[in-house]
XYZ file of N, CA, C and O in Angstrom:
836
model
N 182.237 86.666 73.857
C 181.848 86.795 72.452
C 182.967 87.479 71.658
O 183.290 87.085 70.542
N 183.546 88.504 72.257
C 184.656 89.214 71.589
C 185.842 88.277 71.388
O 186.516 88.314 70.343
N 186.090 87.417 72.369
C 187.195 86.469 72.278
C 186.964 85.472 71.147
O 187.874 85.162 70.362
N 185.740 84.964 71.033
C 185.411 84.033 69.960
C 185.594 84.688 68.591
O 186.097 84.062 67.653
N 185.148 85.921 68.465
C 185.247 86.621 67.181
C 186.698 86.930 66.821
O 187.083 86.887 65.650
N 187.490 87.258 67.827
C 188.888 87.626 67.567
C 189.757 86.413 67.261
O 190.535 86.406 66.299
N 189.603 85.365 68.063
C 190.496 84.209 67.953
C 189.932 83.079 67.093
O 190.670 82.189 66.672
N 188.618 83.096 66.844
C 187.975 81.980 66.145
C 187.371 81.039 67.157
O 188.059 80.634 68.119
N 186.121 80.704 66.969
C 185.411 79.904 67.967
C 186.126 78.590 68.276
O 186.275 78.208 69.437
N 186.584 77.897 67.232
C 187.213 76.591 67.423
C 188.534 76.695 68.181
O 188.983 75.725 68.813
N 189.163 77.861 68.149
C 190.485 78.024 68.753
C 190.432 78.456 70.218
O 191.459 78.458 70.898
N 189.262 78.833 70.680
C 189.136 79.332 72.054
C 188.716 78.186 72.976
O 187.689 77.553 72.750
N 189.493 77.946 74.002
C 189.174 76.888 74.970
C 188.360 77.465 76.123
O 188.314 78.683 76.337
N 187.744 76.566 76.881
C 187.016 76.999 78.067
C 187.990 77.627 79.064
O 187.657 78.589 79.764
N 189.214 77.110 79.122
C 190.230 77.687 79.997
C 190.508 79.146 79.625
O 190.661 80.004 80.514
N 190.551 79.427 78.334
C 190.796 80.801 77.887
C 189.638 81.716 78.267
O 189.845 82.868 78.663
N 188.435 81.192 78.168
C 187.258 81.970 78.564
C 187.306 82.246 80.063
O 187.032 83.366 80.518
N 187.656 81.216 80.837
C 187.735 81.380 82.289
C 188.777 82.431 82.656
O 188.539 83.298 83.505
N 189.909 82.374 81.986
C 190.987 83.334 82.278
C 190.555 84.758 81.921
O 190.784 85.697 82.690
N 189.914 84.913 80.766
C 189.461 86.239 80.350
C 188.386 86.786 81.280
O 188.232 88.004 81.430
N 187.647 85.876 81.919
C 186.556 86.278 82.818
C 187.001 86.354 84.276
O 186.199 86.666 85.156
N 188.285 86.025 84.502
C 188.857 86.052 85.862
C 188.122 85.108 86.826
O 187.860 85.441 87.988
N 187.760 83.935 86.295
C 187.156 82.890 87.127
C 187.855 81.569 86.821
O 188.650 81.475 85.882
N 187.533 80.548 87.591
C 188.134 79.237 87.354
C 187.346 78.474 86.294
O 186.185 78.795 86.013
N 187.988 77.458 85.723
C 187.314 76.581 84.752
C 186.101 75.909 85.404
O 185.049 75.756 84.784
N 186.250 75.519 86.665
C 185.154 74.880 87.390
C 183.954 75.823 87.502
O 182.807 75.393 87.378
N 184.218 77.084 87.718
C 183.134 78.068 87.830
C 182.380 78.187 86.507
O 181.145 78.295 86.487
N 183.120 78.172 85.405
C 182.472 78.236 84.089
C 181.505 77.073 83.927
O 180.343 77.256 83.538
N 181.962 75.870 84.257
C 181.116 74.684 84.076
C 180.004 74.584 85.124
O 179.080 73.804 84.962
N 180.109 75.375 86.180
C 179.025 75.425 87.150
C 177.801 76.129 86.542
O 176.670 75.861 86.913
N 178.053 77.034 85.603
C 176.976 77.816 84.981
C 176.614 77.325 83.584
O 175.489 77.535 83.123
N 177.550 76.692 82.899
C 177.326 76.268 81.514
C 177.767 74.817 81.338
O 178.868 74.446 81.737
N 176.891 74.017 80.730
C 177.189 72.597 80.574
C 178.233 72.334 79.491
O 178.925 71.327 79.519
N 178.315 73.222 78.498
C 179.256 73.011 77.398
C 179.733 74.355 76.865
O 179.181 75.418 77.198
N 180.719 74.306 76.019
C 181.255 75.520 75.402
C 180.195 76.215 74.552
O 180.122 77.452 74.519
N 179.353 75.433 73.880
C 178.310 76.029 73.027
C 177.377 76.936 73.826
O 176.900 77.957 73.319
N 177.111 76.562 75.084
C 176.179 77.354 75.894
C 176.730 78.734 76.225
O 175.968 79.644 76.566
N 178.040 78.899 76.119
C 178.632 80.212 76.394
C 178.141 81.271 75.407
O 178.131 82.458 75.718
N 177.727 80.818 74.228
C 177.266 81.754 73.205
C 175.825 82.192 73.468
O 175.377 83.221 72.986
N 175.098 81.432 74.270
C 173.682 81.725 74.539
C 173.445 81.861 76.047
O 172.587 81.170 76.615
N 174.183 82.738 76.712
C 174.089 82.817 78.171
C 172.774 83.387 78.669
O 172.418 83.225 79.830
N 172.026 84.054 77.794
C 170.827 84.781 78.198
C 169.531 84.036 77.911
O 168.460 84.450 78.365
N 169.587 82.941 77.172
C 168.352 82.315 76.709
C 167.549 81.656 77.838
O 166.322 81.782 77.879
N 168.218 80.960 78.741
C 167.490 80.312 79.833
C 166.798 81.356 80.705
O 165.633 81.188 81.100
N 167.498 82.437 80.985
C 166.909 83.527 81.773
C 165.712 84.136 81.045
O 164.683 84.440 81.653
N 165.838 84.303 79.730
C 164.749 84.914 78.961
C 163.545 83.976 78.854
O 162.398 84.424 78.850
N 163.810 82.698 78.764
C 162.701 81.731 78.784
C 161.924 81.843 80.089
O 160.697 81.768 80.104
N 162.653 82.037 81.177
C 161.997 82.236 82.460
C 161.157 83.501 82.462
O 160.056 83.532 83.040
N 161.653 84.544 81.800
C 160.902 85.797 81.682
C 159.598 85.578 80.926
O 158.529 86.042 81.353
N 159.662 84.865 79.804
C 158.468 84.589 79.001
C 157.473 83.768 79.810
O 156.269 84.048 79.824
N 157.975 82.756 80.507
C 157.090 81.907 81.300
C 156.397 82.708 82.398
O 155.202 82.544 82.648
N 157.142 83.600 83.061
C 156.544 84.431 84.111
C 155.460 85.342 83.540
O 154.397 85.523 84.144
N 155.726 85.917 82.378
C 154.734 86.784 81.739
C 153.450 86.012 81.454
O 152.344 86.539 81.640
N 153.579 84.782 81.004
C 152.404 83.974 80.694
C 151.642 83.601 81.967
O 150.415 83.734 82.038
N 152.375 83.139 82.962
C 151.742 82.710 84.212
C 151.071 83.886 84.923
O 149.993 83.738 85.517
N 151.690 85.066 84.841
C 151.186 86.224 85.578
C 150.226 87.090 84.769
O 149.830 88.165 85.231
N 149.848 86.644 83.580
C 148.900 87.419 82.786
C 147.578 87.524 83.546
O 147.150 86.579 84.220
N 146.942 88.676 83.427
C 145.732 88.942 84.200
C 144.628 87.955 83.849
O 144.497 87.543 82.688
N 143.819 87.553 84.827
C 142.694 86.649 84.551
C 141.782 87.241 83.479
O 141.498 88.441 83.478
N 141.352 86.403 82.568
C 140.485 86.861 81.494
C 141.227 87.372 80.272
O 140.601 87.700 79.262
N 142.554 87.441 80.351
C 143.334 87.886 79.198
C 143.216 86.863 78.075
O 143.316 85.660 78.315
N 142.999 87.345 76.870
C 142.957 86.437 75.720
C 144.302 85.712 75.616
O 145.366 86.356 75.705
N 144.293 84.380 75.455
C 145.555 83.630 75.413
C 146.518 84.117 74.331
O 147.737 84.156 74.552
N 145.984 84.479 73.166
C 146.848 84.968 72.090
C 147.484 86.294 72.489
O 148.673 86.534 72.264
N 146.697 87.177 73.122
C 147.244 88.443 73.596
C 148.325 88.221 74.649
O 149.324 88.942 74.698
N 148.121 87.213 75.496
C 149.112 86.907 76.527
C 150.429 86.459 75.900
O 151.513 86.876 76.335
N 150.353 85.621 74.874
C 151.560 85.148 74.192
C 152.241 86.305 73.459
O 153.474 86.433 73.471
N 151.445 87.163 72.831
C 152.015 88.328 72.138
C 152.740 89.230 73.129
O 153.870 89.675 72.878
N 152.105 89.507 74.268
C 152.721 90.376 75.276
C 154.032 89.776 75.792
O 155.029 90.483 75.962
N 154.039 88.468 76.045
C 155.242 87.804 76.541
C 156.349 87.830 75.489
O 157.530 88.031 75.814
N 155.975 87.644 74.227
C 156.949 87.657 73.140
C 157.536 89.049 72.954
O 158.746 89.208 72.715
N 156.699 90.069 73.073
C 157.185 91.447 72.955
C 158.115 91.800 74.118
O 159.100 92.525 73.936
N 157.825 91.266 75.298
C 158.715 91.483 76.446
C 160.062 90.807 76.202
O 161.122 91.351 76.543
N 160.017 89.629 75.582
C 161.243 88.915 75.227
C 162.076 89.735 74.249
O 163.305 89.834 74.382
N 161.418 90.334 73.266
C 162.134 91.151 72.284
C 162.802 92.345 72.960
O 163.967 92.657 72.673
N 162.089 93.003 73.859
C 162.684 94.154 74.552
C 163.901 93.728 75.367
O 164.886 94.479 75.468
N 163.846 92.519 75.927
C 164.994 92.033 76.680
C 166.188 91.779 75.765
O 167.325 92.094 76.104
N 165.921 91.196 74.583
C 166.981 91.020 73.587
C 167.642 92.359 73.276
O 168.871 92.484 73.256
N 166.812 93.360 73.015
C 167.316 94.662 72.585
C 168.023 95.422 73.701
O 168.775 96.366 73.430
N 167.792 95.008 74.953
C 168.448 95.677 76.068
C 169.918 95.277 76.179
O 170.678 95.882 76.944
N 170.314 94.239 75.410
C 171.704 93.789 75.412
C 172.227 93.793 73.971
O 172.555 92.743 73.410
N 172.298 94.972 73.373
C 172.619 95.040 71.935
C 173.983 94.467 71.580
O 174.134 93.797 70.551
N 174.977 94.709 72.429
C 176.325 94.239 72.099
C 176.368 92.717 72.041
O 176.964 92.129 71.124
N 175.723 92.068 72.996
C 175.674 90.602 73.007
C 174.959 90.081 71.772
O 175.448 89.180 71.079
N 173.781 90.644 71.465
C 172.989 90.161 70.331
C 173.720 90.358 69.008
O 173.721 89.471 68.140
N 174.353 91.519 68.825
C 175.022 91.805 67.550
C 176.283 90.957 67.379
O 176.557 90.463 66.272
N 177.031 90.772 68.440
C 178.237 89.935 68.343
C 177.867 88.478 68.121
O 178.530 87.770 67.367
N 176.804 88.020 68.780
C 176.374 86.636 68.589
C 175.928 86.413 67.151
O 176.186 85.360 66.563
N 175.234 87.399 66.579
C 174.808 87.266 65.183
C 176.022 87.068 64.272
O 176.025 86.188 63.406
N 177.058 87.870 64.459
C 178.272 87.728 63.641
C 178.881 86.338 63.823
O 179.303 85.702 62.855
N 178.914 85.879 65.063
C 179.531 84.583 65.351
C 178.747 83.431 64.746
O 179.319 82.494 64.182
N 177.408 83.487 64.844
C 176.594 82.382 64.314
C 176.610 82.348 62.792
O 176.289 81.318 62.204
N 176.970 83.452 62.142
C 177.112 83.416 60.673
C 178.409 82.724 60.278
O 178.522 82.192 59.181
N 179.376 82.721 61.182
C 180.691 82.149 60.886
C 180.753 80.674 61.254
O 181.400 79.873 60.559
N 180.068 80.299 62.333
C 180.159 78.930 62.870
C 178.823 78.216 62.655
O 177.860 78.459 63.378
N 178.740 77.308 61.667
C 177.470 76.647 61.331
C 176.825 75.908 62.491
O 175.605 75.934 62.652
N 177.634 75.250 63.330
C 177.039 74.475 64.425
C 176.348 75.391 65.439
O 175.367 74.990 66.084
N 176.840 76.610 65.560
C 176.191 77.555 66.469
C 174.889 78.073 65.869
O 173.931 78.356 66.595
N 174.863 78.175 64.563
C 173.620 78.573 63.891
C 172.542 77.516 64.141
O 171.389 77.837 64.416
N 172.929 76.243 64.074
C 171.982 75.158 64.350
C 171.530 75.202 65.806
O 170.360 74.985 66.107
N 172.465 75.495 66.703
C 172.121 75.583 68.125
C 171.148 76.735 68.361
O 170.235 76.636 69.181
N 171.324 77.833 67.636
C 170.435 78.984 67.769
C 169.000 78.616 67.393
O 168.040 79.049 68.044
N 168.854 77.814 66.347
C 167.525 77.365 65.925
C 166.879 76.525 67.021
O 165.686 76.668 67.323
N 167.678 75.658 67.649
C 167.171 74.833 68.742
C 166.752 75.713 69.919
O 165.715 75.477 70.552
N 167.543 76.742 70.207
C 167.219 77.647 71.309
C 165.875 78.337 71.053
O 165.042 78.457 71.955
N 165.650 78.793 69.831
C 164.383 79.455 69.507
C 163.203 78.487 69.620
O 162.099 78.887 69.984
N 163.430 77.230 69.320
C 162.350 76.244 69.405
C 161.867 76.092 70.847
O 160.703 75.754 71.086
N 162.724 76.374 71.802
C 162.315 76.292 73.206
C 161.231 77.324 73.512
O 160.302 77.054 74.279
N 161.343 78.492 72.909
C 160.309 79.522 73.094
C 158.983 79.067 72.470
O 157.917 79.240 73.054
N 159.070 78.515 71.272
C 157.865 78.062 70.575
C 157.174 76.957 71.372
O 155.947 76.943 71.504
N 157.953 76.043 71.919
C 157.377 74.947 72.707
C 156.646 75.488 73.936
O 155.570 74.997 74.303
N 157.206 76.530 74.545
C 156.601 77.114 75.734
C 155.270 77.796 75.405
O 154.255 77.566 76.069
N 155.262 78.630 74.365
C 154.031 79.342 74.012
C 152.991 78.400 73.415
O 151.794 78.569 73.630
N 153.436 77.378 72.701
C 152.512 76.391 72.138
C 151.771 75.656 73.260
O 150.552 75.467 73.199
N 152.508 75.260 74.291
C 151.889 74.561 75.419
C 150.890 75.470 76.133
O 149.808 75.029 76.540
N 151.238 76.748 76.276
C 150.323 77.691 76.932
C 149.039 77.839 76.129
O 147.931 77.800 76.684
N 149.162 77.998 74.813
C 147.977 78.142 73.970
C 147.130 76.870 73.992
O 145.900 76.931 74.029
N 147.778 75.729 73.984
C 147.040 74.461 74.011
C 146.213 74.348 75.300
O 145.094 73.837 75.291
N 146.747 74.871 76.393
C 146.059 74.770 77.685
C 145.004 75.856 77.904
O 144.104 75.683 78.721
N 145.111 76.980 77.163
C 144.256 78.118 77.478
C 143.288 78.545 76.375
O 142.359 79.311 76.654
N 143.478 78.066 75.160
C 142.496 78.366 74.120
C 141.212 77.585 74.410
O 141.243 76.577 75.112
N 140.072 78.031 73.881
C 138.803 77.330 74.129
C 138.893 75.849 73.758
O 139.630 75.478 72.841
N 138.149 75.000 74.461
C 138.221 73.545 74.234
C 137.903 73.127 72.803
O 138.403 72.102 72.334
N 137.055 73.894 72.109
C 136.680 73.516 70.745
C 137.634 74.076 69.691
O 137.367 73.982 68.494
N 138.753 74.640 70.128
C 139.742 75.171 69.184
C 140.344 74.030 68.368
O 140.727 73.000 68.938
N 140.441 74.175 67.039
C 141.083 73.128 66.230
C 142.491 72.828 66.735
O 143.211 73.740 67.170
N 142.884 71.584 66.681
C 144.154 71.159 67.280
C 145.376 71.809 66.632
O 146.427 71.917 67.259
N 145.228 72.243 65.379
C 146.378 72.847 64.697
C 146.642 74.281 65.155
O 147.740 74.810 64.951
N 145.647 74.931 65.759
C 145.788 76.361 66.048
C 146.880 76.697 67.064
O 147.633 77.658 66.857
N 147.000 75.987 68.185
C 148.092 76.318 69.108
C 149.465 76.243 68.438
O 150.313 77.114 68.650
N 149.671 75.224 67.619
C 150.948 75.069 66.928
C 151.145 76.196 65.923
O 152.206 76.828 65.865
N 150.104 76.469 65.128
C 150.206 77.481 64.085
C 150.402 78.876 64.667
O 151.244 79.649 64.201
N 149.644 79.210 65.707
C 149.740 80.547 66.296
C 151.082 80.759 66.989
O 151.690 81.831 66.875
N 151.557 79.746 67.710
C 152.861 79.867 68.376
C 153.965 80.082 67.345
O 154.850 80.927 67.530
N 153.911 79.331 66.251
C 154.925 79.465 65.203
C 154.831 80.817 64.511
O 155.854 81.445 64.189
N 153.604 81.289 64.267
C 153.410 82.567 63.587
C 153.926 83.728 64.436
O 154.651 84.613 63.941
N 153.571 83.730 65.715
C 154.026 84.799 66.608
C 155.544 84.785 66.733
O 156.201 85.832 66.710
N 156.116 83.595 66.834
C 157.578 83.496 66.920
C 158.238 83.963 65.626
O 159.288 84.614 65.664
N 157.631 83.658 64.480
C 158.202 84.073 63.200
C 158.242 85.594 63.080
O 159.214 86.160 62.569
N 157.188 86.260 63.556
C 157.161 87.724 63.518
C 158.258 88.289 64.425
O 158.978 89.231 64.058
N 158.394 87.688 65.605
C 159.450 88.105 66.541
C 160.834 87.920 65.910
O 161.677 88.828 65.941
N 161.061 86.767 65.314
C 162.376 86.479 64.723
C 162.650 87.353 63.520
O 163.793 87.750 63.269
N 161.612 87.682 62.754
C 161.794 88.566 61.609
C 162.234 89.951 62.062
O 163.182 90.532 61.518
N 161.547 90.493 63.066
C 161.896 91.830 63.573
C 163.302 91.833 64.163
O 164.100 92.749 63.903
N 163.616 90.799 64.951
C 164.941 90.719 65.566
C 166.020 90.486 64.512
O 167.099 91.085 64.566
N 165.712 89.627 63.522
C 166.682 89.344 62.462
C 166.994 90.576 61.636
O 168.160 90.843 61.299
N 165.972 91.347 61.286
C 166.205 92.577 60.524
C 167.042 93.562 61.332
O 167.881 94.282 60.786
N 166.806 93.568 62.644
C 167.551 94.486 63.511
C 169.045 94.130 63.562
O 169.889 94.999 63.406
N 169.362 92.857 63.765
C 170.779 92.476 63.858
C 171.473 92.600 62.500
O 172.637 92.994 62.426
N 170.747 92.274 61.423
C 171.367 92.390 60.098
C 171.678 93.843 59.735
O 172.607 94.118 58.986
N 170.891 94.752 60.291
C 171.115 96.172 60.017
C 172.115 96.790 60.985
O 172.387 97.994 60.914
N 172.646 95.980 61.891
C 173.558 96.511 62.890
C 172.857 97.321 63.959
O 173.459 98.181 64.610
N 171.571 97.050 64.155
C 170.810 97.752 65.179
C 170.134 99.013 64.695
O 169.677 99.826 65.500
N 170.024 99.170 63.365
C 169.483 100.419 62.814
C 167.963 100.424 62.647
O 167.360 101.485 62.552
N 167.329 99.258 62.588
C 165.881 99.226 62.365
C 165.124 99.344 63.687
O 165.700 99.175 64.760
N 163.829 99.629 63.589
C 162.980 99.714 64.779
C 162.282 98.368 64.969
O 161.182 98.132 64.468
N 162.943 97.474 65.688
C 162.424 96.109 65.859
C 161.120 96.099 66.637
O 160.232 95.285 66.358
N 160.981 96.978 67.604
C 159.768 97.009 68.417
C 158.560 97.394 67.567
O 157.499 96.775 67.640
N 158.727 98.423 66.722
C 157.624 98.853 65.852
C 157.280 97.781 64.832
O 156.105 97.533 64.544
N 158.307 97.135 64.278
C 158.069 96.080 63.290
C 157.323 94.902 63.923
O 156.378 94.357 63.336
N 157.724 94.544 65.120
C 157.044 93.459 65.827
C 155.604 93.837 66.147
O 154.687 93.032 65.963
N 155.395 95.064 66.602
C 154.045 95.516 66.962
C 153.114 95.467 65.760
O 151.948 95.068 65.873
N 153.620 95.854 64.589
C 152.800 95.816 63.376
C 152.424 94.383 63.026
O 151.282 94.090 62.652
N 153.376 93.474 63.162
C 153.097 92.072 62.879
C 152.107 91.469 63.858
O 151.209 90.712 63.469
N 152.247 91.816 65.137
C 151.340 91.275 66.143
C 149.921 91.820 65.965
O 148.940 91.100 66.198
N 149.811 93.067 65.522
C 148.488 93.627 65.257
C 147.824 92.890 64.103
O 146.608 92.670 64.094
N 148.617 92.483 63.135
C 148.096 91.685 62.012
C 147.545 90.350 62.524
O 146.482 89.899 62.092
N 148.255 89.731 63.468
C 147.775 88.473 64.057
C 146.444 88.702 64.765
O 145.508 87.905 64.628
N 146.347 89.789 65.503
C 145.084 90.089 66.196
C 143.935 90.261 65.209
O 142.820 89.792 65.452
N 144.198 90.940 64.088
C 143.137 91.136 63.100
C 142.713 89.809 62.489
O 141.532 89.588 62.215
N 143.668 88.932 62.284
C 143.339 87.602 61.762
C 142.418 86.856 62.718
O 141.463 86.204 62.293
N 142.708 86.967 64.013
C 141.893 86.276 65.006
C 140.486 86.869 65.075
O 139.499 86.142 65.183
N 140.390 88.204 64.984
C 139.072 88.854 64.990
C 138.280 88.436 63.766
O 137.087 88.120 63.841
N 138.950 88.411 62.621
C 138.302 88.024 61.368
C 137.782 86.597 61.459
O 136.640 86.306 61.092
N 138.594 85.706 61.997
C 138.194 84.296 62.110
C 137.010 84.153 63.053
O 136.050 83.440 62.767
N 137.078 84.855 64.204
C 136.012 84.747 65.200
C 134.694 85.277 64.666
O 133.638 84.673 64.849
N 134.757 86.408 63.958
C 133.520 87.017 63.469
C 132.837 86.140 62.437
O 131.618 86.021 62.421
N 133.623 85.500 61.585
C 133.023 84.669 60.548
C 132.650 83.284 61.049
O 131.704 82.674 60.563
N 133.389 82.767 62.039
C 133.075 81.429 62.536
C 131.793 81.430 63.368
O 131.140 80.406 63.506
N 131.453 82.617 63.933
C 130.275 82.671 64.789
C 129.066 83.295 64.100
O 128.023 83.461 64.715
N 129.217 83.646 62.828
C 128.135 84.312 62.108
C 127.540 83.368 61.072
O 128.271 82.790 60.265
N 126.193 83.192 61.060
C 125.580 82.353 60.018
C 125.854 82.934 58.636
O 125.927 84.147 58.453
N 126.034 82.070 57.653
C 126.291 82.499 56.281
C 125.011 82.423 55.460
O 124.167 81.554 55.669
N 124.881 83.347 54.511
C 123.715 83.409 53.649
C 124.166 83.242 52.202
O 125.051 83.947 51.736
N 123.578 82.294 51.513
C 123.868 82.072 50.097
C 122.682 82.586 49.281
O 121.536 82.236 49.542
N 122.990 83.448 48.308
C 121.909 84.033 47.512
C 122.308 84.091 46.050
O 123.483 84.210 45.713
N 121.320 83.994 45.173
C 121.515 84.168 43.731
C 120.913 85.520 43.360
O 119.729 85.779 43.585
N 121.732 86.419 42.794
C 121.307 87.785 42.511
C 121.378 88.080 41.023
O 122.203 87.507 40.305
N 120.535 88.967 40.548
C 120.586 89.343 39.134
C 121.865 90.122 38.829
O 122.345 90.897 39.658
N 122.415 89.909 37.655
C 123.647 90.585 37.241
C 123.302 91.976 36.713
O 123.092 92.180 35.510
N 123.241 92.946 37.624
C 122.910 94.324 37.254
C 123.974 95.253 37.837
O 124.702 94.886 38.771
N 124.096 96.470 37.317
C 125.062 97.434 37.876
C 124.841 97.679 39.365
O 125.798 97.804 40.128
N 123.561 97.745 39.782
C 123.276 97.977 41.195
C 123.790 96.817 42.053
O 124.416 97.025 43.105
N 123.531 95.571 41.593
C 123.994 94.404 42.342
C 125.510 94.399 42.443
O 126.080 94.138 43.500
N 126.165 94.717 41.329
C 127.635 94.743 41.343
C 128.152 95.798 42.307
O 129.161 95.591 43.006
N 127.471 96.939 42.375
C 127.881 97.987 43.309
C 127.763 97.547 44.752
O 128.648 97.808 45.585
N 126.657 96.866 45.054
C 126.454 96.379 46.415
C 127.513 95.336 46.785
O 128.084 95.350 47.883
N 127.786 94.411 45.854
C 128.783 93.376 46.122
C 130.175 93.975 46.308
O 130.963 93.511 47.141
N 130.490 95.008 45.540
C 131.778 95.685 45.701
C 131.891 96.309 47.082
O 132.945 96.237 47.733
N 130.788 96.918 47.549
C 130.789 97.516 48.888
C 131.005 96.450 49.962
O 131.745 96.651 50.930
N 130.360 95.300 49.790
C 130.536 94.214 50.747
C 131.977 93.702 50.743
O 132.558 93.396 51.790
N 132.552 93.599 49.554
C 133.921 93.132 49.425
C 134.878 94.101 50.132
O 135.777 93.684 50.848
N 134.646 95.415 49.935
C 135.511 96.415 50.582
C 135.385 96.332 52.100
O 136.381 96.456 52.830
N 134.158 96.111 52.576
C 133.949 96.005 54.021
C 134.658 94.766 54.593
O 135.239 94.812 55.683
N 134.631 93.670 53.841
C 135.307 92.444 54.296
C 136.814 92.627 54.339
O 137.483 92.149 55.244
N 137.372 93.364 53.365
C 138.817 93.586 53.343
C 139.279 94.420 54.517
O 140.397 94.257 55.002
N 138.424 95.308 55.030
C 138.778 96.102 56.186
C 138.997 95.232 57.423
O 139.785 95.546 58.304
N 138.298 94.111 57.480
C 138.461 93.191 58.593
C 139.826 92.526 58.573
O 140.338 92.097 59.596
N 140.405 92.404 57.379
C 141.713 91.779 57.253
C 142.831 92.767 57.524
O 143.964 92.382 57.657
């Protein structure tokens, strides 16, 4: 990453990377299919981490909670390699094709969690929910990570992610409580007492959100 930033991504050959790493060109290609993959050496390993977290989640774990836990573990792994993440951020801002590759790499995580949710959410779950929830959880993760790299590592990405994931949990609780509760429609007189009661109900509903 340092070599790419110093010399310019387009100017650095695989041979130069091999020489700087004290390995042969053949060894480089044994681990990476192309030069672009050198910028994302950790993603395949991290995808495996996310998959293991999902597969090994305790029986009875809520599928959304399982995806949140796996995503938070992924974030901690990102943050455990700050130099790599921060240098890659600088490089992807300079090289547009790497920025596009980064988007594709993130989509691999979404595809994994989307498939897990599709297989583990209740059978009567609307078909859009696995897609929407996977994208929402990933967006919160990317927001926390993006703010962290843009700040040079100064923000608390873990706390920001945790706050976002708690919001997702509240949304799910809110949806479940209302989807399983019969609704009552009533016509009430327009009086100060009625307005007071309705205000109290409104405040109680907002607490659920």
